[in-house]
Amino acid sequence: MTMRLDYLSIFPAYFDVLDISLLGKAAVNGLVEVHAHDLRDWTHDRHRTVDDTPCGGGAGMVMKPDPWGEAFDEIIGTEPDSSVHVIFPSPSGAPFTQSAAQELSSAVRIVFCCGRYEGIDHRVIDYARSMWTVHEVSLGDYVLNGGEVAALAITEAVVRLVPGFMGNPESLAEESFSAGQDGLLEYPLFTRPVSWRGLDVPEVLMSGHHGRIAKWRRDESVRLTCERRPDLTDSDFGVPH
Ligand SMILES: COC(=O)c1ccnc(N)c1
């Protein structure tokens, strides 16, 4: 199954980066298909205008609905289809999580709508909701200049979970937030040399004692999660098992 990814933006060149590294390889082996579009291709005036002043006043500009609607018609179509996922990255969106990435990794089509200026006319989102499965998602509590960087981050989080993308899918099991880690943060990692600038690899990791190593790793995950992400812990995690 090939996942088709579309990106609508006034800066489509942001997505050239998807041609390199693992994502580029996935495109080559037909796992994903990437299409970046310039929203201005759906404008009809000499200045290729995509924005206008906000109704009701206020600072900045708002992205006009017309170009988005015409782009949707051409890129996605004019018939409702709930299997198409349309993502609007936005600081006012729902927090994007690993479980959302996991769910999206089985999608056949994902269309990223990258807003600029103060944002997109809300009717674009309402129209999209009437046609497709819409996700307004935030990467965290901060504001970017546009949705492009967020779209790239979401793409990476999703595509790496697509079956066949990662050479060794087992490596996914022990990552932070993965089910295999019970949603805990990943334990600290070490490799050779055993001693480096006076800093040594924890002895337990060199013991060859798998039970002790597993316990050390679990304890470290619980400790890190309690320290850094108390919001992720509950009474169970608070006490290392
Ligand atoms: C324009 O988009 C944003 O500023 C944005 C998107 C997703 N997450 C955020 N925290 C910000």
PDB file of C-alpha atoms and ligand atoms in Angstrom:
ATOM      1  CA  MET A   1       0.000   0.000   0.000  1.00  0.00           C
ATOM      2  CA  THR A   2       1.439   3.382  -1.023  1.00  0.00           C
ATOM      3  CA  MET A   3       0.674   6.325   1.233  1.00  0.00           C
ATOM      4  CA  ARG A   4       0.061   9.496  -0.793  1.00  0.00           C
ATOM      5  CA  LEU A   5       1.151  12.705   0.912  1.00  0.00           C
ATOM      6  CA  ASP A   6       0.106  16.129  -0.421  1.00  0.00           C
ATOM      7  CA  TYR A   7       1.323  19.472   0.873  1.00  0.00           C
ATOM      8  CA  LEU A   8      -0.473  22.736   0.152  1.00  0.00           C
ATOM      9  CA  SER A   9       1.648  25.796   0.929  1.00  0.00           C
ATOM     10  CA  ILE A  10       2.809  29.155  -0.469  1.00  0.00           C
ATOM     11  CA  PHE A  11       6.333  27.820   0.181  1.00  0.00           C
ATOM     12  CA  PRO A  12       6.264  24.334  -1.408  1.00  0.00           C
ATOM     13  CA  ALA A  13      10.075  24.271  -1.535  1.00  0.00           C
ATOM     14  CA  TYR A  14      10.003  23.503   2.210  1.00  0.00           C
ATOM     15  CA  PHE A  15       9.100  19.963   1.161  1.00  0.00           C
ATOM     16  CA  ASP A  16      12.082  19.394  -1.166  1.00  0.00           C
ATOM     17  CA  VAL A  17      13.779  18.003   1.939  1.00  0.00           C
ATOM     18  CA  LEU A  18      11.464  14.980   1.744  1.00  0.00           C
ATOM     19  CA  ASP A  19      13.569  13.732  -1.177  1.00  0.00           C
ATOM     20  CA  ILE A  20      16.511  12.930   1.081  1.00  0.00           C
ATOM     21  CA  SER A  21      17.346  10.283   3.691  1.00  0.00           C
ATOM     22  CA  LEU A  22      14.912   7.575   4.711  1.00  0.00           C
ATOM     23  CA  LEU A  23      11.923   9.507   3.409  1.00  0.00           C
ATOM     24  CA  GLY A  24      13.542   9.762  -0.005  1.00  0.00           C
ATOM     25  CA  LYS A  25      14.225   6.026   0.090  1.00  0.00           C
ATOM     26  CA  ALA A  26      10.603   5.321   1.025  1.00  0.00           C
ATOM     27  CA  ALA A  27       9.468   7.358  -1.944  1.00  0.00           C
ATOM     28  CA  VAL A  28      11.832   5.446  -4.197  1.00  0.00           C
ATOM     29  CA  ASN A  29      10.592   2.069  -3.028  1.00  0.00           C
ATOM     30  CA  GLY A  30       6.997   3.122  -3.478  1.00  0.00           C
ATOM     31  CA  LEU A  31       6.058   3.195   0.192  1.00  0.00           C
ATOM     32  CA  VAL A  32       5.116   6.868   0.034  1.00  0.00           C
ATOM     33  CA  GLU A  33       4.303   9.278  -2.770  1.00  0.00           C
ATOM     34  CA  VAL A  34       4.996  12.971  -2.094  1.00  0.00           C
ATOM     35  CA  HIS A  35       3.318  15.902  -3.914  1.00  0.00           C
ATOM     36  CA  ALA A  36       3.983  19.519  -2.894  1.00  0.00           C
ATOM     37  CA  HIS A  37       1.718  22.229  -4.335  1.00  0.00           C
ATOM     38  CA  ASP A  38       1.978  26.027  -4.477  1.00  0.00           C
ATOM     39  CA  LEU A  39      -1.338  27.434  -3.263  1.00  0.00           C
ATOM     40  CA  ARG A  40      -0.787  30.461  -5.515  1.00  0.00           C
ATOM     41  CA  ASP A  41      -1.351  28.183  -8.513  1.00  0.00           C
ATOM     42  CA  TRP A  42      -5.049  28.469  -7.640  1.00  0.00           C
ATOM     43  CA  THR A  43      -5.154  32.270  -7.689  1.00  0.00           C
ATOM     44  CA  HIS A  44      -6.237  34.252 -10.748  1.00  0.00           C
ATOM     45  CA  ASP A  45      -5.013  37.799 -10.189  1.00  0.00           C
ATOM     46  CA  ARG A  46      -1.743  39.304 -11.343  1.00  0.00           C
ATOM     47  CA  HIS A  47      -0.351  39.386  -7.787  1.00  0.00           C
ATOM     48  CA  ARG A  48      -1.455  35.815  -7.096  1.00  0.00           C
ATOM     49  CA  THR A  49      -3.131  37.037  -3.916  1.00  0.00           C
ATOM     50  CA  VAL A  50      -3.825  34.482  -1.169  1.00  0.00           C
ATOM     51  CA  ASP A  51      -4.617  36.791   1.756  1.00  0.00           C
ATOM     52  CA  ASP A  52      -6.882  39.635   2.796  1.00  0.00           C
ATOM     53  CA  THR A  53      -7.658  41.760   5.876  1.00  0.00           C
ATOM     54  CA  PRO A  54      -9.526  40.055   8.746  1.00  0.00           C
ATOM     55  CA  CYS A  55     -13.307  40.580   8.940  1.00  0.00           C
ATOM     56  CA  GLY A  56     -14.062  42.288  12.242  1.00  0.00           C
ATOM     57  CA  GLY A  57     -10.703  44.052  12.190  1.00  0.00           C
ATOM     58  CA  GLY A  58      -7.462  43.115  13.918  1.00  0.00           C
ATOM     59  CA  ALA A  59      -3.807  42.962  12.988  1.00  0.00           C
ATOM     60  CA  GLY A  60      -2.314  40.939  10.162  1.00  0.00           C
ATOM     61  CA  MET A  61      -3.870  39.136   7.228  1.00  0.00           C
ATOM     62  CA  VAL A  62      -6.016  36.029   6.817  1.00  0.00           C
ATOM     63  CA  MET A  63      -5.683  33.441   4.031  1.00  0.00           C
ATOM     64  CA  LYS A  64      -8.616  33.706   1.610  1.00  0.00           C
ATOM     65  CA  PRO A  65     -10.838  30.603   1.249  1.00  0.00           C
ATOM     66  CA  ASP A  66     -11.092  30.638  -2.570  1.00  0.00           C
ATOM     67  CA  PRO A  67      -7.613  29.331  -3.480  1.00  0.00           C
ATOM     68  CA  TRP A  68      -7.906  26.566  -0.883  1.00  0.00           C
ATOM     69  CA  GLY A  69     -11.277  25.455  -2.237  1.00  0.00           C
ATOM     70  CA  GLU A  70     -10.042  25.313  -5.819  1.00  0.00           C
ATOM     71  CA  ALA A  71      -6.899  23.498  -4.765  1.00  0.00           C
ATOM     72  CA  PHE A  72      -8.978  20.948  -2.827  1.00  0.00           C
ATOM     73  CA  ASP A  73     -11.194  20.383  -5.870  1.00  0.00           C
ATOM     74  CA  GLU A  74      -8.184  19.606  -8.060  1.00  0.00           C
ATOM     75  CA  ILE A  75      -5.968  17.754  -5.594  1.00  0.00           C
ATOM     76  CA  ILE A  76      -8.513  15.761  -3.586  1.00  0.00           C
ATOM     77  CA  GLY A  77     -11.764  15.982  -5.551  1.00  0.00           C
ATOM     78  CA  THR A  78     -15.316  17.176  -5.026  1.00  0.00           C
ATOM     79  CA  GLU A  79     -16.752  14.017  -3.488  1.00  0.00           C
ATOM     80  CA  PRO A  80     -16.696  13.333   0.289  1.00  0.00           C
ATOM     81  CA  ASP A  81     -14.209  10.623   1.295  1.00  0.00           C
ATOM     82  CA  SER A  82     -13.531   9.913   4.981  1.00  0.00           C
ATOM     83  CA  SER A  83     -10.432   7.880   4.087  1.00  0.00           C
ATOM     84  CA  VAL A  84      -8.668  11.145   3.174  1.00  0.00           C
ATOM     85  CA  HIS A  85      -7.001  12.730   6.216  1.00  0.00           C
ATOM     86  CA  VAL A  86      -6.586  16.517   6.008  1.00  0.00           C
ATOM     87  CA  ILE A  87      -4.206  18.007   8.557  1.00  0.00           C
ATOM     88  CA  PHE A  88      -4.145  21.684   9.529  1.00  0.00           C
ATOM     89  CA  PRO A  89      -1.085  22.280  11.741  1.00  0.00           C
ATOM     90  CA  SER A  90      -2.057  25.056  14.158  1.00  0.00           C
ATOM     91  CA  PRO A  91      -1.062  26.342  17.606  1.00  0.00           C
ATOM     92  CA  SER A  92      -4.750  26.099  18.489  1.00  0.00           C
ATOM     93  CA  GLY A  93      -4.923  22.446  17.443  1.00  0.00           C
ATOM     94  CA  ALA A  94      -5.105  19.319  19.600  1.00  0.00           C
ATOM     95  CA  PRO A  95      -1.681  18.137  20.866  1.00  0.00           C
ATOM     96  CA  PHE A  96      -0.093  15.816  18.306  1.00  0.00           C
ATOM     97  CA  THR A  97       0.875  12.551  19.993  1.00  0.00           C
ATOM     98  CA  GLN A  98       2.614   9.291  19.198  1.00  0.00           C
ATOM     99  CA  SER A  99      -0.750   7.542  19.207  1.00  0.00           C
ATOM    100  CA  ALA A 100      -2.035  10.031  16.610  1.00  0.00           C
ATOM    101  CA  ALA A 101       1.055   9.268  14.522  1.00  0.00           C
ATOM    102  CA  GLN A 102       0.384   5.558  14.939  1.00  0.00           C
ATOM    103  CA  GLU A 103      -3.211   5.956  13.745  1.00  0.00           C
ATOM    104  CA  LEU A 104      -2.211   8.094  10.765  1.00  0.00           C
ATOM    105  CA  SER A 105       0.472   5.583   9.722  1.00  0.00           C
ATOM    106  CA  SER A 106      -2.272   3.396   8.254  1.00  0.00           C
ATOM    107  CA  ALA A 107      -3.839   6.214   6.195  1.00  0.00           C
ATOM    108  CA  VAL A 108      -3.861   5.905   2.408  1.00  0.00           C
ATOM    109  CA  ARG A 109      -3.930   9.685   1.832  1.00  0.00           C
ATOM    110  CA  ILE A 110      -2.841  12.601   3.991  1.00  0.00           C
ATOM    111  CA  VAL A 111      -3.147  16.229   2.829  1.00  0.00           C
ATOM    112  CA  PHE A 112      -1.250  18.856   4.830  1.00  0.00           C
ATOM    113  CA  CYS A 113      -2.673  22.409   4.681  1.00  0.00           C
ATOM    114  CA  CYS A 114       0.049  24.821   5.719  1.00  0.00           C
ATOM    115  CA  GLY A 115      -1.305  28.173   6.858  1.00  0.00           C
ATOM    116  CA  ARG A 116       0.687  31.377   6.899  1.00  0.00           C
ATOM    117  CA  TYR A 117      -0.070  34.933   8.014  1.00  0.00           C
ATOM    118  CA  GLU A 118      -2.509  34.957  10.964  1.00  0.00           C
ATOM    119  CA  GLY A 119      -4.169  31.800   9.702  1.00  0.00           C
ATOM    120  CA  ILE A 120      -6.682  30.391   7.238  1.00  0.00           C
ATOM    121  CA  ASP A 121     -10.331  31.532   6.846  1.00  0.00           C
ATOM    122  CA  HIS A 122     -12.172  29.154   9.185  1.00  0.00           C
ATOM    123  CA  ARG A 123     -14.654  28.156   6.467  1.00  0.00           C
ATOM    124  CA  VAL A 124     -11.836  26.244   4.765  1.00  0.00           C
ATOM    125  CA  ILE A 125     -11.580  23.981   7.810  1.00  0.00           C
ATOM    126  CA  ASP A 126     -15.364  23.705   8.109  1.00  0.00           C
ATOM    127  CA  TYR A 127     -15.639  22.787   4.421  1.00  0.00           C
ATOM    128  CA  ALA A 128     -12.850  20.212   4.767  1.00  0.00           C
ATOM    129  CA  ARG A 129     -14.630  18.690   7.783  1.00  0.00           C
ATOM    130  CA  SER A 130     -17.758  18.259   5.649  1.00  0.00           C
ATOM    131  CA  MET A 131     -15.772  16.283   3.091  1.00  0.00           C
ATOM    132  CA  TRP A 132     -12.830  14.456   4.705  1.00  0.00           C
ATOM    133  CA  THR A 133     -11.358  13.458   8.070  1.00  0.00           C
ATOM    134  CA  VAL A 134      -9.819  16.634   9.466  1.00  0.00           C
ATOM    135  CA  HIS A 135      -7.160  16.986  12.163  1.00  0.00           C
ATOM    136  CA  GLU A 136      -6.186  20.376  13.583  1.00  0.00           C
ATOM    137  CA  VAL A 137      -2.970  19.557  15.434  1.00  0.00           C
ATOM    138  CA  SER A 138      -0.404  21.412  17.489  1.00  0.00           C
ATOM    139  CA  LEU A 139       3.209  20.363  18.128  1.00  0.00           C
ATOM    140  CA  GLY A 140       3.366  22.256  21.383  1.00  0.00           C
ATOM    141  CA  ASP A 141       2.603  25.538  23.067  1.00  0.00           C
ATOM    142  CA  TYR A 142       4.478  27.892  20.777  1.00  0.00           C
ATOM    143  CA  VAL A 143       3.801  29.747  17.524  1.00  0.00           C
ATOM    144  CA  LEU A 144       5.584  29.232  14.197  1.00  0.00           C
ATOM    145  CA  ASN A 145       5.455  31.455  11.114  1.00  0.00           C
ATOM    146  CA  GLY A 146       3.647  28.782   9.157  1.00  0.00           C
ATOM    147  CA  GLY A 147       2.490  25.204   9.202  1.00  0.00           C
ATOM    148  CA  GLU A 148       5.285  23.867   6.967  1.00  0.00           C
ATOM    149  CA  VAL A 149       7.802  22.915   9.675  1.00  0.00           C
ATOM    150  CA  ALA A 150       5.042  21.256  11.692  1.00  0.00           C
ATOM    151  CA  ALA A 151       3.906  19.355   8.591  1.00  0.00           C
ATOM    152  CA  LEU A 152       7.466  18.041   8.159  1.00  0.00           C
ATOM    153  CA  ALA A 153       7.632  16.933  11.793  1.00  0.00           C
ATOM    154  CA  ILE A 154       4.250  15.212  11.621  1.00  0.00           C
ATOM    155  CA  THR A 155       5.279  13.564   8.327  1.00  0.00           C
ATOM    156  CA  GLU A 156       8.423  12.133   9.892  1.00  0.00           C
ATOM    157  CA  ALA A 157       6.561  10.888  12.985  1.00  0.00           C
ATOM    158  CA  VAL A 158       3.934   9.183  10.811  1.00  0.00           C
ATOM    159  CA  VAL A 159       5.955   7.768   7.908  1.00  0.00           C
ATOM    160  CA  ARG A 160       8.536   6.081  10.142  1.00  0.00           C
ATOM    161  CA  LEU A 161       5.689   3.965  11.525  1.00  0.00           C
ATOM    162  CA  VAL A 162       4.478   2.824   8.094  1.00  0.00           C
ATOM    163  CA  PRO A 163       5.076  -0.940   7.867  1.00  0.00           C
ATOM    164  CA  GLY A 164       8.184  -1.572   5.776  1.00  0.00           C
ATOM    165  CA  PHE A 165       9.651   1.879   6.316  1.00  0.00           C
ATOM    166  CA  MET A 166      12.060   1.109   9.155  1.00  0.00           C
ATOM    167  CA  GLY A 167      14.725  -1.482   8.356  1.00  0.00           C
ATOM    168  CA  ASN A 168      14.436  -2.878  11.864  1.00  0.00           C
ATOM    169  CA  PRO A 169      10.874  -2.381  13.178  1.00  0.00           C
ATOM    170  CA  GLU A 170      11.989  -3.751  16.561  1.00  0.00           C
ATOM    171  CA  SER A 171      13.762  -0.429  17.199  1.00  0.00           C
ATOM    172  CA  LEU A 172      10.345   1.231  17.272  1.00  0.00           C
ATOM    173  CA  ALA A 173       9.238  -0.879  20.212  1.00  0.00           C
ATOM    174  CA  GLU A 174      11.661   0.642  22.731  1.00  0.00           C
ATOM    175  CA  GLU A 175      11.303   4.331  21.877  1.00  0.00           C
ATOM    176  CA  SER A 176       9.859   6.988  24.111  1.00  0.00           C
ATOM    177  CA  PHE A 177       6.078   6.963  24.196  1.00  0.00           C
ATOM    178  CA  SER A 178       5.976   3.573  22.451  1.00  0.00           C
ATOM    179  CA  ALA A 179       3.567   0.990  23.767  1.00  0.00           C
ATOM    180  CA  GLY A 180       6.559  -1.280  24.400  1.00  0.00           C
ATOM    181  CA  GLN A 181       7.805   1.326  26.863  1.00  0.00           C
ATOM    182  CA  ASP A 182       4.398   1.663  28.533  1.00  0.00           C
ATOM    183  CA  GLY A 183       4.417   5.275  27.299  1.00  0.00           C
ATOM    184  CA  LEU A 184       7.501   6.040  29.428  1.00  0.00           C
ATOM    185  CA  LEU A 185      10.480   8.091  28.259  1.00  0.00           C
ATOM    186  CA  GLU A 186      13.334   6.091  26.769  1.00  0.00           C
ATOM    187  CA  TYR A 187      16.222   5.129  29.084  1.00  0.00           C
ATOM    188  CA  PRO A 188      19.714   6.626  28.496  1.00  0.00           C
ATOM    189  CA  LEU A 189      21.731   4.968  25.717  1.00  0.00           C
ATOM    190  CA  PHE A 190      25.445   4.155  25.600  1.00  0.00           C
ATOM    191  CA  THR A 191      27.897   2.587  23.162  1.00  0.00           C
ATOM    192  CA  ARG A 192      31.703   2.091  22.957  1.00  0.00           C
ATOM    193  CA  PRO A 193      34.192   3.258  24.166  1.00  0.00           C
ATOM    194  CA  VAL A 194      33.344   2.063  27.695  1.00  0.00           C
ATOM    195  CA  SER A 195      35.323   5.005  29.126  1.00  0.00           C
ATOM    196  CA  TRP A 196      35.217   8.387  27.401  1.00  0.00           C
ATOM    197  CA  ARG A 197      36.706  11.615  28.807  1.00  0.00           C
ATOM    198  CA  GLY A 198      36.491  10.172  32.307  1.00  0.00           C
ATOM    199  CA  LEU A 199      32.863   9.130  31.843  1.00  0.00           C
ATOM    200  CA  ASP A 200      32.071   5.427  31.995  1.00  0.00           C
ATOM    201  CA  VAL A 201      29.227   3.315  30.677  1.00  0.00           C
ATOM    202  CA  PRO A 202      27.109   2.118  33.680  1.00  0.00           C
ATOM    203  CA  GLU A 203      28.636  -1.185  34.820  1.00  0.00           C
ATOM    204  CA  VAL A 204      25.314  -3.035  34.730  1.00  0.00           C
ATOM    205  CA  LEU A 205      25.158  -2.574  30.941  1.00  0.00           C
ATOM    206  CA  MET A 206      28.506  -4.365  30.597  1.00  0.00           C
ATOM    207  CA  SER A 207      27.499  -7.202  32.968  1.00  0.00           C
ATOM    208  CA  GLY A 208      25.832  -9.384  30.350  1.00  0.00           C
ATOM    209  CA  HIS A 209      23.119  -9.993  32.963  1.00  0.00           C
ATOM    210  CA  HIS A 210      19.965  -9.419  30.898  1.00  0.00           C
ATOM    211  CA  GLY A 211      17.605  -9.368  33.868  1.00  0.00           C
ATOM    212  CA  ARG A 212      19.623  -6.726  35.686  1.00  0.00           C
ATOM    213  CA  ILE A 213      19.993  -4.705  32.481  1.00  0.00           C
ATOM    214  CA  ALA A 214      16.237  -4.782  31.839  1.00  0.00           C
ATOM    215  CA  LYS A 215      15.575  -3.674  35.432  1.00  0.00           C
ATOM    216  CA  TRP A 216      18.126  -0.848  35.207  1.00  0.00           C
ATOM    217  CA  ARG A 217      16.541   0.362  31.968  1.00  0.00           C
ATOM    218  CA  ARG A 218      13.019   0.241  33.366  1.00  0.00           C
ATOM    219  CA  ASP A 219      14.080   2.073  36.526  1.00  0.00           C
ATOM    220  CA  GLU A 220      15.803   4.750  34.425  1.00  0.00           C
ATOM    221  CA  SER A 221      12.721   5.179  32.251  1.00  0.00           C
ATOM    222  CA  VAL A 222      10.522   5.596  35.320  1.00  0.00           C
ATOM    223  CA  ARG A 223      13.011   8.005  36.947  1.00  0.00           C
ATOM    224  CA  LEU A 224      13.307  10.166  33.789  1.00  0.00           C
ATOM    225  CA  THR A 225       9.565  10.205  33.240  1.00  0.00           C
ATOM    226  CA  CYS A 226       8.845  11.188  36.842  1.00  0.00           C
ATOM    227  CA  GLU A 227      11.478  13.943  36.664  1.00  0.00           C
ATOM    228  CA  ARG A 228      10.659  15.405  33.241  1.00  0.00           C
ATOM    229  CA  ARG A 229       7.110  14.393  32.442  1.00  0.00           C
ATOM    230  CA  PRO A 230       5.055  14.029  35.620  1.00  0.00           C
ATOM    231  CA  ASP A 231       2.044  14.549  33.348  1.00  0.00           C
ATOM    232  CA  LEU A 232       2.749  11.142  31.810  1.00  0.00           C
ATOM    233  CA  THR A 233       3.027   9.304  35.093  1.00  0.00           C
ATOM    234  CA  ASP A 234       0.277   7.866  37.223  1.00  0.00           C
ATOM    235  CA  SER A 235       0.442   6.121  40.575  1.00  0.00           C
ATOM    236  CA  ASP A 236       1.718   2.937  38.876  1.00  0.00           C
ATOM    237  CA  PHE A 237       4.714   4.594  37.287  1.00  0.00           C
ATOM    238  CA  GLY A 238       5.640   6.512  40.412  1.00  0.00           C
ATOM    239  CA  VAL A 239       6.945   3.324  41.983  1.00  0.00           C
ATOM    240  CA  PRO A 240       9.553   1.472  39.852  1.00  0.00           C
ATOM    241  CA  HIS A 241       8.415  -2.134  39.372  1.00  0.00           C
TER     242      HIS A 241
HETATM  243  C1  LIG B   1       1.238  28.168  11.829  1.00  0.00           C
HETATM  244  O1  LIG B   1       1.376  26.946  12.567  1.00  0.00           O
HETATM  245  C2  LIG B   1       1.922  27.053  13.825  1.00  0.00           C
HETATM  246  O2  LIG B   1       2.328  28.104  14.283  1.00  0.00           O
HETATM  247  C3  LIG B   1       1.968  25.802  14.619  1.00  0.00           C
HETATM  248  C4  LIG B   1       1.591  24.583  14.036  1.00  0.00           C
HETATM  249  C5  LIG B   1       1.652  23.436  14.832  1.00  0.00           C
HETATM  250  N1  LIG B   1       2.066  23.485  16.120  1.00  0.00           N
HETATM  251  C6  LIG B   1       2.418  24.665  16.669  1.00  0.00           C
HETATM  252  N2  LIG B   1       2.808  24.684  17.975  1.00  0.00           N
HETATM  253  C7  LIG B   1       2.394  25.852  15.935  1.00  0.00           C
END
